[in-house]
PDB file of C-alpha atoms in Angstrom:
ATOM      1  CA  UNK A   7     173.448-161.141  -6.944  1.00 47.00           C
ATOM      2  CA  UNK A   8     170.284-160.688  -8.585  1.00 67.00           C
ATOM      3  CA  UNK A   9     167.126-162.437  -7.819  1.00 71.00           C
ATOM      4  CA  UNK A  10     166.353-164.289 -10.816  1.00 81.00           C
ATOM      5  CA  UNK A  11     170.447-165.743 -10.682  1.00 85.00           C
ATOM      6  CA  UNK A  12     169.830-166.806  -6.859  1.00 91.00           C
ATOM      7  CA  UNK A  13     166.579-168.499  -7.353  1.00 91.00           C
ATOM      8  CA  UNK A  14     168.437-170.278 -10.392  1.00 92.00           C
ATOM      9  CA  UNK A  15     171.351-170.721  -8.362  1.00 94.00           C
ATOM     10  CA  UNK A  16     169.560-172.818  -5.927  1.00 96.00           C
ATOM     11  CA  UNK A  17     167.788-174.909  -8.078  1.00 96.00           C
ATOM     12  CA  UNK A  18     171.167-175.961  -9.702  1.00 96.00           C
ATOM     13  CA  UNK A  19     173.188-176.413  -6.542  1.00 96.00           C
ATOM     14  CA  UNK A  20     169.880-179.099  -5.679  1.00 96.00           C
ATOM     15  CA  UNK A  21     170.335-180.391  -9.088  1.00 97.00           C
ATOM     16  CA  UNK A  22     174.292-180.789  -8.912  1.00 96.00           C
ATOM     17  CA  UNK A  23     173.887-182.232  -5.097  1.00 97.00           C
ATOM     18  CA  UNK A  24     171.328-185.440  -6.689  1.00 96.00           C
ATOM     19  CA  UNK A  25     173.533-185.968  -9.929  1.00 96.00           C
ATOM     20  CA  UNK A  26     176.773-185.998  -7.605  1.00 96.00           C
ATOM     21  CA  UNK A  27     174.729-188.177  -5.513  1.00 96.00           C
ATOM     22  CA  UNK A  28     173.720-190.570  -8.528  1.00 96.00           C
ATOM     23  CA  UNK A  29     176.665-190.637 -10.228  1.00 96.00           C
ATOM     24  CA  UNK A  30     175.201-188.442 -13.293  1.00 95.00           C
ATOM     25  CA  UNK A  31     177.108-185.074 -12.872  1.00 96.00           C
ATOM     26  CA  UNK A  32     178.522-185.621 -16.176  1.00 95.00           C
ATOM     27  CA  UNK A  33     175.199-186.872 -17.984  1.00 96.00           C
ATOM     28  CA  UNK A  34     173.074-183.790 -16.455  1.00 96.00           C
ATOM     29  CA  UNK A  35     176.186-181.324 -17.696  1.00 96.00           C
ATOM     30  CA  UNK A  36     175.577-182.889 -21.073  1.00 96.00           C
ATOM     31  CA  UNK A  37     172.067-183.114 -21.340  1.00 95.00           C
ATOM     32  CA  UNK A  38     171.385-179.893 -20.064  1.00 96.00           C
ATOM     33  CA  UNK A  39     174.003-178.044 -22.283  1.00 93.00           C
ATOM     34  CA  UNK A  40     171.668-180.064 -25.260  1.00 92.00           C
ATOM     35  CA  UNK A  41     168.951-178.862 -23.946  1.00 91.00           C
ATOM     36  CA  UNK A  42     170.334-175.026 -23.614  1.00 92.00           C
ATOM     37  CA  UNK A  43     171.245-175.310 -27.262  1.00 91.00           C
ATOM     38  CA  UNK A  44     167.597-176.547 -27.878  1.00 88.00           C
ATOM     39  CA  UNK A  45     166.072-174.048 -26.354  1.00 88.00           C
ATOM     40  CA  UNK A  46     168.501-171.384 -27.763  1.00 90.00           C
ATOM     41  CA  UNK A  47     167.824-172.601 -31.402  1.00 90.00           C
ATOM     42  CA  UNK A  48     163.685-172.850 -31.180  1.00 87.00           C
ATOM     43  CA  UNK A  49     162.241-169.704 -29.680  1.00 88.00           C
ATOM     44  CA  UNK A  50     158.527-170.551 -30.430  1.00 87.00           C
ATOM     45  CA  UNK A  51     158.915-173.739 -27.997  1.00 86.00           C
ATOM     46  CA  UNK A  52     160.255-171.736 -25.233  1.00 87.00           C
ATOM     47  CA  UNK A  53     157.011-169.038 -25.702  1.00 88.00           C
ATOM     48  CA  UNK A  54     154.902-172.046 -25.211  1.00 85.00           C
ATOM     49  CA  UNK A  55     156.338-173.251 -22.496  1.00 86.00           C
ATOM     50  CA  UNK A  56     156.442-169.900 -21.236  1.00 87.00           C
ATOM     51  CA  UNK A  57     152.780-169.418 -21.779  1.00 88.00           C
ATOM     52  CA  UNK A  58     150.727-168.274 -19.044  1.00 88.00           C
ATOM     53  CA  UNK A  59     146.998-169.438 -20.450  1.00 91.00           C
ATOM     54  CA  UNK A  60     148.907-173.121 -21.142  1.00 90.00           C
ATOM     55  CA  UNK A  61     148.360-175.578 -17.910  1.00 91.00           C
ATOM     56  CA  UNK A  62     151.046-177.052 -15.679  1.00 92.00           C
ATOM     57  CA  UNK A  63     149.689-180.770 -17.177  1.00 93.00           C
ATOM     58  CA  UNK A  64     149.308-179.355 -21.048  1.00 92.00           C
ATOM     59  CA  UNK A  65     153.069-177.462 -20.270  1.00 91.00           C
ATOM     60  CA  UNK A  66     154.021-181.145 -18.983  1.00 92.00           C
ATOM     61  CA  UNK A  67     152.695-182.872 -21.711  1.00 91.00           C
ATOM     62  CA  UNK A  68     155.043-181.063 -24.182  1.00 89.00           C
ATOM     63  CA  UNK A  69     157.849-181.064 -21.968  1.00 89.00           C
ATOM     64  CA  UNK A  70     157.514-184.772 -22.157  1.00 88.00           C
ATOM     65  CA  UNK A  71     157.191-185.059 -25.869  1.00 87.00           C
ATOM     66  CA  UNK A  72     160.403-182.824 -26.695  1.00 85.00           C
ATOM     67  CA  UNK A  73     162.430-184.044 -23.669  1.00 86.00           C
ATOM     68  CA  UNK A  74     161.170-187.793 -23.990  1.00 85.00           C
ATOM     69  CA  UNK A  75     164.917-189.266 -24.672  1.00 89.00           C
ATOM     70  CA  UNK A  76     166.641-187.213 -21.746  1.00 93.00           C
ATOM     71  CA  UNK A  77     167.446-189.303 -18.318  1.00 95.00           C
ATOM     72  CA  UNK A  78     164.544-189.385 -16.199  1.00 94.00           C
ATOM     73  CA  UNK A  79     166.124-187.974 -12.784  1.00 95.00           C
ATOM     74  CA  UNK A  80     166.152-184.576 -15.130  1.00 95.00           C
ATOM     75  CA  UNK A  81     163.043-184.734 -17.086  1.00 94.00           C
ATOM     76  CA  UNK A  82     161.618-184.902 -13.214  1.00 95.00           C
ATOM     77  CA  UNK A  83     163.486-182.269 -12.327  1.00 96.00           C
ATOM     78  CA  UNK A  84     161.896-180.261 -15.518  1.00 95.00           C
ATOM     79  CA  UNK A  85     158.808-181.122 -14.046  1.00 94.00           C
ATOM     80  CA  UNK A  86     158.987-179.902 -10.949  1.00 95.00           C
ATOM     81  CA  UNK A  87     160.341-176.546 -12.395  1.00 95.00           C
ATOM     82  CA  UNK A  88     157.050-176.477 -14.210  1.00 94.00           C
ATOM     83  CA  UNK A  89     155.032-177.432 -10.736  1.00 94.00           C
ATOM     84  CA  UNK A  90     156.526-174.141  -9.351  1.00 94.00           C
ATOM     85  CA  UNK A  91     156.362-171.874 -12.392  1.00 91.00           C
ATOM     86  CA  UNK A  92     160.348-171.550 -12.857  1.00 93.00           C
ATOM     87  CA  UNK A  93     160.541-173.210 -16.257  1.00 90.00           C
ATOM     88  CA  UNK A  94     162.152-169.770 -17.432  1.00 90.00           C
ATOM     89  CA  UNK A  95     164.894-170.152 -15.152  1.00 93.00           C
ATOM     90  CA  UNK A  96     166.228-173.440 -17.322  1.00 93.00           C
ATOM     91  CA  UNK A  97     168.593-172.037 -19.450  1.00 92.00           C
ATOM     92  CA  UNK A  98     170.286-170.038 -16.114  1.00 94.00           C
ATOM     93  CA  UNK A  99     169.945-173.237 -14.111  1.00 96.00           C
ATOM     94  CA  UNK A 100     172.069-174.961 -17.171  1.00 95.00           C
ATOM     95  CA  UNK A 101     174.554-172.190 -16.735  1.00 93.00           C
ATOM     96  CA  UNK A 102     174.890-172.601 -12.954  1.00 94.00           C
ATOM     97  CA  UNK A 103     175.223-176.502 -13.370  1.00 96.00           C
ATOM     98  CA  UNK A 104     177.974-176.202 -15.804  1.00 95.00           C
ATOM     99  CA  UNK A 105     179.561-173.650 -13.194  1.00 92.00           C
ATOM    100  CA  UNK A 106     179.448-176.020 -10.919  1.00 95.00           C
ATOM    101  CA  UNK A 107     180.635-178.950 -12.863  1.00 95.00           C
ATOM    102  CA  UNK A 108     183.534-176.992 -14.203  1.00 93.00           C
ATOM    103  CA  UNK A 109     184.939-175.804 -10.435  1.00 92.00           C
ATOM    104  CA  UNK A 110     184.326-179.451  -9.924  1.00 93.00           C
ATOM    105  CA  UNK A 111     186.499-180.493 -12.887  1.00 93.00           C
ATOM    106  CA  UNK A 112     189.427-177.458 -12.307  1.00 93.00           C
ATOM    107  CA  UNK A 113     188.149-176.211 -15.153  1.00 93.00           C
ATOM    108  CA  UNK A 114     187.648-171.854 -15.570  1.00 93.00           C
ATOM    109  CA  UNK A 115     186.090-170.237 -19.016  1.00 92.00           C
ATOM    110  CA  UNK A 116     188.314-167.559 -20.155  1.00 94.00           C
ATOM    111  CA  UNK A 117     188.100-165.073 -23.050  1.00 96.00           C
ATOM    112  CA  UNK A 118     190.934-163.832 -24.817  1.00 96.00           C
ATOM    113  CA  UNK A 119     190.769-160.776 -26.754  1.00 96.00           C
ATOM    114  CA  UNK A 120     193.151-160.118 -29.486  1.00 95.00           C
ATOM    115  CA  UNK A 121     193.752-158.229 -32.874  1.00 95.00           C
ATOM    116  CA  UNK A 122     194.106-161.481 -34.734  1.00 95.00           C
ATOM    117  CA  UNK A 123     192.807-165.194 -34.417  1.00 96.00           C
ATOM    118  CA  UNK A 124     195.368-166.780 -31.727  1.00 95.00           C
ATOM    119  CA  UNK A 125     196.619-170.329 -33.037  1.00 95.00           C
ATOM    120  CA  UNK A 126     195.697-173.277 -31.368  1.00 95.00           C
ATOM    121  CA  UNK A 127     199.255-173.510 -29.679  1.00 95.00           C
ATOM    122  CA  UNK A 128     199.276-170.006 -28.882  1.00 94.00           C
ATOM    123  CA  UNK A 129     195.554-170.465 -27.203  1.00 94.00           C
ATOM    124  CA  UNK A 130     197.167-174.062 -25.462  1.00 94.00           C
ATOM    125  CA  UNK A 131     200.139-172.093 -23.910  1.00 94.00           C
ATOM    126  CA  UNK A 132     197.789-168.886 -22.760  1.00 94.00           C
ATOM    127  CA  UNK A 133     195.509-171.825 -21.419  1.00 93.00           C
ATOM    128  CA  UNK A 134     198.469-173.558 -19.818  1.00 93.00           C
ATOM    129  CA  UNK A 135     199.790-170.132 -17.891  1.00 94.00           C
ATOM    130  CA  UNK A 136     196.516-168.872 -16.639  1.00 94.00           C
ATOM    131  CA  UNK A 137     195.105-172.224 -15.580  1.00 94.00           C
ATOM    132  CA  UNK A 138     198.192-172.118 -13.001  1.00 93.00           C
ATOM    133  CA  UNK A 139     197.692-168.702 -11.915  1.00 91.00           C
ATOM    134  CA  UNK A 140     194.273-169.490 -11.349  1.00 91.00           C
ATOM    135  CA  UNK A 141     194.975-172.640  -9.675  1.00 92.00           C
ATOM    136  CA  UNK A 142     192.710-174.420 -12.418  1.00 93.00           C
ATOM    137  CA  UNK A 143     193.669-177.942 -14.434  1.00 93.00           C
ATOM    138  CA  UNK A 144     192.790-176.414 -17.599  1.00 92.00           C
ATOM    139  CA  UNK A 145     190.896-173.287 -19.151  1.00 93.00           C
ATOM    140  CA  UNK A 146     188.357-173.039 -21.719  1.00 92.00           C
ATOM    141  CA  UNK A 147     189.201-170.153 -23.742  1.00 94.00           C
ATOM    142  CA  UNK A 148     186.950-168.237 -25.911  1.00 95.00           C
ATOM    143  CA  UNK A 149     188.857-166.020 -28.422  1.00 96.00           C
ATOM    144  CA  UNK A 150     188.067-162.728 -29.229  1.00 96.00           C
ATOM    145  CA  UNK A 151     188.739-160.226 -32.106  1.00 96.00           C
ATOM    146  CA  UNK A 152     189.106-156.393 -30.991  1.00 94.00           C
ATOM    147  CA  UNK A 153     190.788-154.684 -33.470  1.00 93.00           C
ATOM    148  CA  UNK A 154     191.038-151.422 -31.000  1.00 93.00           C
ATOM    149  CA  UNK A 155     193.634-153.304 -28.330  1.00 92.00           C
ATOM    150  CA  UNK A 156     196.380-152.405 -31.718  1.00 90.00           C
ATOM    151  CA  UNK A 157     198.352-155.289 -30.481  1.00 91.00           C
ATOM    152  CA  UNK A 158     198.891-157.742 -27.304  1.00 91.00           C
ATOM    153  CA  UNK A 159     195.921-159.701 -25.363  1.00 95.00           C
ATOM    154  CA  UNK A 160     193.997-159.001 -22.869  1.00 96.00           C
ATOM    155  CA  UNK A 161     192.387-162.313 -20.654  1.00 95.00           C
ATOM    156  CA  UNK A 162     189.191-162.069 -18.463  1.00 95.00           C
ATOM    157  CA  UNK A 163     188.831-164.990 -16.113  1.00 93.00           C
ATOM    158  CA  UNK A 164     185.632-163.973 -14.060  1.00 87.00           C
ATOM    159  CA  UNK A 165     186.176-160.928 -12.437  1.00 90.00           C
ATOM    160  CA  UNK A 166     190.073-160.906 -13.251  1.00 93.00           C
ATOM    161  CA  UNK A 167     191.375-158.796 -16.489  1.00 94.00           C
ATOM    162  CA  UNK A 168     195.229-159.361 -17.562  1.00 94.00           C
ATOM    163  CA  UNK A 169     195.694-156.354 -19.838  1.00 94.00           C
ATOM    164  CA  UNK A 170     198.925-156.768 -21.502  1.00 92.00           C
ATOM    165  CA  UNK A 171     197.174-154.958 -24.940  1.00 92.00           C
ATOM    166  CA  UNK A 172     199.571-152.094 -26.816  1.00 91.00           C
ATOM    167  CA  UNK A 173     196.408-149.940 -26.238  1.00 92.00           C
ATOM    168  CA  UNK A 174     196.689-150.219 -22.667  1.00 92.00           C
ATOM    169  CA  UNK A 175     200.610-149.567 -22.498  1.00 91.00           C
ATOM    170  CA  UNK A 176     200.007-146.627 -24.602  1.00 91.00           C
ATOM    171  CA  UNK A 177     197.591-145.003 -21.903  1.00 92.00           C
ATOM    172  CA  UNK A 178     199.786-145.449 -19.184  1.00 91.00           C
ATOM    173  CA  UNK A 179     202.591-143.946 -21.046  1.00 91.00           C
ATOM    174  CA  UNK A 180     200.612-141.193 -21.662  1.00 91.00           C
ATOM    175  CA  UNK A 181     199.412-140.827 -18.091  1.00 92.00           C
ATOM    176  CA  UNK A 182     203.101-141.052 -17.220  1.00 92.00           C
ATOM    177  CA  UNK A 183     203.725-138.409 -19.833  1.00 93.00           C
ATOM    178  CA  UNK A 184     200.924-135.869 -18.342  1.00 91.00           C
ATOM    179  CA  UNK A 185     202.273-136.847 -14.207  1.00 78.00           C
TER     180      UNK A 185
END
């Protein structure tokens, strides 16, 4: 694990542990996936809250102002990230949350790779089968088009990859071939 995702991890496990503890785990996981989006969409912000020559109180002050309508418990927690100089881990700390929320919630993020655009039943019943095997409630499944997989799908849940492209059969009929 790297440095910059541990750090990040342990501000978000401290941030899941008071919204669990105040009832807010699913107003944080909203807010902060907001926020992500915010940040995301309005580079010149994040370079100025970035900025080394602003202060912690003038790097406050426009926290405040941008993040004035989110709950207070995070716009503290914002705070403190600007106390310690970690206001660039935000956007991994949102990440980690939502991690967190989602093995909370039985919930995995999967993406689905496939020559065509999988209908919505075909993406419900790929959800329905892998949630299982995963032991999950439900996936959230991000589809992908790879026009070099010829045919089939091929599923990567974490560090899992169920291959089942024509691409893939094709290789290991060759290797069979050349054996």
């Amino acid at each position: 694990m790297s440095k910059d995702l541990e750090v990040a991890g342990r501000y978000a496990n401290a941030l899941f542990q008071v919204a669990q503890d105040k009832d807010l785990v699913d107003v944080f996981s909203e807010e902060l996936t907001e926020l992500k989006a915010a940040l995301k969409a309005n580079k010149d912000f994040v370079k100025l809250l970035e900025n080394p020559t602003f202060t912690t109180e003038q790097k406050k002050n426009l926290a405040s102002a941008v993040f004035e309508k989110i709950n207070p418990t995070l716009r503290d927690f914002i705070y403190l990230l600007i106390d310690r100089s970690r206001e660039d881990y935000l956007s991994v700390i949102a990440d980690v949350y939502q991690k967190r929320v989602n093995d909370l919630r039985g919930v995995a993020d999967a993406d689905v790779y496939s020559v065509v655009p999988l209908s919505e039943q075909e993406l419900t019943a790929l959800s329905r089968v892998f949630a299982a095997k995963m032991n999950k409630t439900k996936l959230n499944i991000q589809n992908h088009i790879d026009k070099s997989l010829l045919g089939g799908v091929k599923v990567v849940i974490g560090t899992r990859i169920y291959d089942d492209s024509l691409k893939t059969k094709l290789k290991d009929m060759e290797r069979q071939i050349k054996a």
